[in-house]
C-alpha positions as a Markdown table, in Angstrom:
| # | Residue | x | y | z |
|---|---|---|---|---|
| 1 | Unk | -70.0 | -22.7 | 59.5 |
| 2 | Unk | -70.2 | -20.4 | 56.5 |
| 3 | Unk | -67.8 | -17.8 | 55.4 |
| 4 | Unk | -69.9 | -14.7 | 55.1 |
| 5 | Unk | -67.4 | -12.0 | 54.4 |
| 6 | Unk | -63.8 | -11.7 | 53.3 |
| 7 | Unk | -62.0 | -8.3 | 53.5 |
| 8 | Unk | -58.6 | -7.7 | 51.9 |
| 9 | Unk | -57.0 | -5.4 | 54.4 |
| 10 | Unk | -53.8 | -4.7 | 52.6 |
| 11 | Unk | -52.1 | -5.7 | 49.4 |
| 12 | Unk | -48.3 | -6.1 | 49.0 |
| 13 | Unk | -46.3 | -5.9 | 45.7 |
| 14 | Unk | -42.9 | -7.0 | 47.0 |
| 15 | Unk | -42.0 | -10.1 | 48.9 |
| 16 | Unk | -43.7 | -13.5 | 49.5 |
| 17 | Unk | -46.5 | -11.9 | 51.6 |
| 18 | Unk | -49.2 | -10.7 | 49.2 |
| 19 | Unk | -52.1 | -9.7 | 51.4 |
| 20 | Unk | -53.5 | -9.4 | 54.9 |
| 21 | Unk | -57.1 | -10.6 | 55.2 |
| 22 | Unk | -60.0 | -10.7 | 57.6 |
| 23 | Unk | -62.6 | -13.4 | 57.4 |
| 24 | Unk | -66.1 | -13.4 | 58.9 |
| 25 | Unk | -67.9 | -16.6 | 59.7 |
| 26 | Unk | -71.7 | -16.8 | 60.1 |
| 27 | Unk | -71.8 | -13.0 | 60.3 |
| 28 | Unk | -70.8 | -13.5 | 64.0 |
| 29 | Unk | -67.1 | -14.3 | 64.3 |
| 30 | Unk | -64.2 | -12.4 | 62.6 |
| 31 | Unk | -60.6 | -13.7 | 62.3 |
| 32 | Unk | -58.1 | -11.0 | 61.4 |
| 33 | Unk | -54.5 | -11.2 | 60.1 |
| 34 | Unk | -54.8 | -14.2 | 57.9 |
| 35 | Unk | -51.8 | -13.8 | 55.4 |
| 36 | Unk | -51.8 | -14.7 | 51.7 |
| 37 | Unk | -48.4 | -16.0 | 50.8 |
| 38 | Unk | -46.8 | -16.8 | 47.4 |
| 39 | Unk | -43.9 | -19.2 | 47.5 |
| 40 | Unk | -42.8 | -22.2 | 45.5 |
| 41 | Unk | -44.9 | -21.1 | 42.7 |
| 42 | Unk | -48.3 | -21.3 | 44.5 |
| 43 | Unk | -50.5 | -19.3 | 46.9 |
| 44 | Unk | -51.4 | -20.5 | 50.4 |
| 45 | Unk | -52.7 | -18.9 | 53.6 |
| 46 | Unk | -51.0 | -18.5 | 57.0 |
| 47 | Unk | -53.2 | -18.2 | 60.0 |
| 48 | Unk | -52.6 | -15.6 | 62.7 |
| 49 | Unk | -50.0 | -16.6 | 65.1 |
| 50 | Unk | -48.1 | -15.4 | 68.3 |
| 51 | Unk | -44.4 | -15.7 | 68.9 |
| 52 | Unk | -43.3 | -17.9 | 71.8 |
| 53 | Unk | -40.5 | -17.0 | 74.1 |
| 54 | Unk | -38.3 | -19.7 | 72.3 |
| 55 | Unk | -38.8 | -17.8 | 69.0 |
| 56 | Unk | -41.2 | -20.4 | 67.6 |
| 57 | Unk | -44.7 | -19.5 | 66.5 |
| 58 | Unk | -48.0 | -20.9 | 67.6 |
| 59 | Unk | -51.3 | -20.3 | 65.7 |
| 60 | Unk | -53.9 | -18.4 | 67.6 |
| 61 | Unk | -56.7 | -19.9 | 65.5 |
| 62 | Unk | -56.6 | -22.5 | 62.9 |
| 63 | Unk | -58.9 | -25.0 | 60.9 |
| 64 | Unk | -59.2 | -28.3 | 62.6 |
| 65 | Unk | -59.3 | -30.5 | 59.4 |
| 66 | Unk | -57.8 | -30.4 | 55.9 |
| 67 | Unk | -61.2 | -30.1 | 54.3 |
| 68 | Unk | -62.1 | -26.9 | 56.0 |
| 69 | Unk | -58.6 | -25.5 | 55.5 |
| 70 | Unk | -58.9 | -26.1 | 51.8 |
| 71 | Unk | -62.3 | -24.4 | 51.7 |
| 72 | Unk | -61.0 | -21.4 | 53.6 |
| 73 | Unk | -57.8 | -21.2 | 51.5 |
| 74 | Unk | -59.7 | -21.3 | 48.2 |
| 75 | Unk | -62.1 | -18.6 | 49.4 |
| 76 | Unk | -59.4 | -16.3 | 50.7 |
| 77 | Unk | -57.2 | -16.7 | 47.6 |
| 78 | Unk | -60.2 | -16.1 | 45.3 |
| 79 | Unk | -61.0 | -12.9 | 47.1 |
| 80 | Unk | -57.4 | -11.8 | 46.9 |
| 81 | Unk | -57.3 | -12.4 | 43.2 |
| 82 | Unk | -60.6 | -10.4 | 42.8 |
| 83 | Unk | -59.1 | -7.5 | 44.9 |
| 84 | Unk | -55.9 | -7.6 | 42.8 |
| 85 | Unk | -58.0 | -7.5 | 39.5 |
| 86 | Unk | -60.0 | -4.5 | 41.0 |
| 87 | Unk | -56.8 | -2.7 | 42.0 |
| 88 | Unk | -55.3 | -3.2 | 38.5 |
| 89 | Unk | -58.4 | -1.6 | 37.0 |
| 90 | Unk | -58.0 | 1.5 | 39.2 |
| 91 | Unk | -54.4 | 2.1 | 38.0 |
| 92 | Unk | -54.4 | 4.3 | 34.8 |
| 93 | Unk | -52.5 | 2.9 | 31.8 |
| 94 | Unk | -49.7 | 4.8 | 30.2 |
| 95 | Unk | -52.1 | 5.7 | 27.3 |
| 96 | Unk | -54.6 | 7.1 | 29.8 |
| 97 | Unk | -51.9 | 9.1 | 31.5 |
| 98 | Unk | -50.7 | 10.5 | 28.2 |
| 99 | Unk | -54.2 | 11.3 | 27.0 |
| 100 | Unk | -55.1 | 12.9 | 30.3 |
| 101 | Unk | -58.0 | 10.5 | 30.9 |
| 102 | Unk | -59.1 | 9.9 | 34.4 |
| 103 | Unk | -58.6 | 6.5 | 36.0 |
| 104 | Unk | -61.6 | 4.2 | 36.2 |
| 105 | Unk | -63.9 | 4.8 | 39.2 |
| 106 | Unk | -65.5 | 1.9 | 41.0 |
């Protein structure tokens, strides 16, 4: 199974949740609401889950083995870092604002 697309749906500045992501596999299956979390000085992903009546959570979908989880996590975090860098390029610097220069257009 190949990861064919990763879309960063939303970026967050505050709190441990940094992004919400959708991943497409083999151009045929999409998994939405994968979360990028930053805690304990590292990034990791949390799979989509549903709350049970006893207030616990159960994953709706998840990797079966550690090797695929690591592959998925590495790809999602790399896409998050690329999106973060692209978003930073779109924000005008203080010098650009003072000079009246337009922000970079991608």
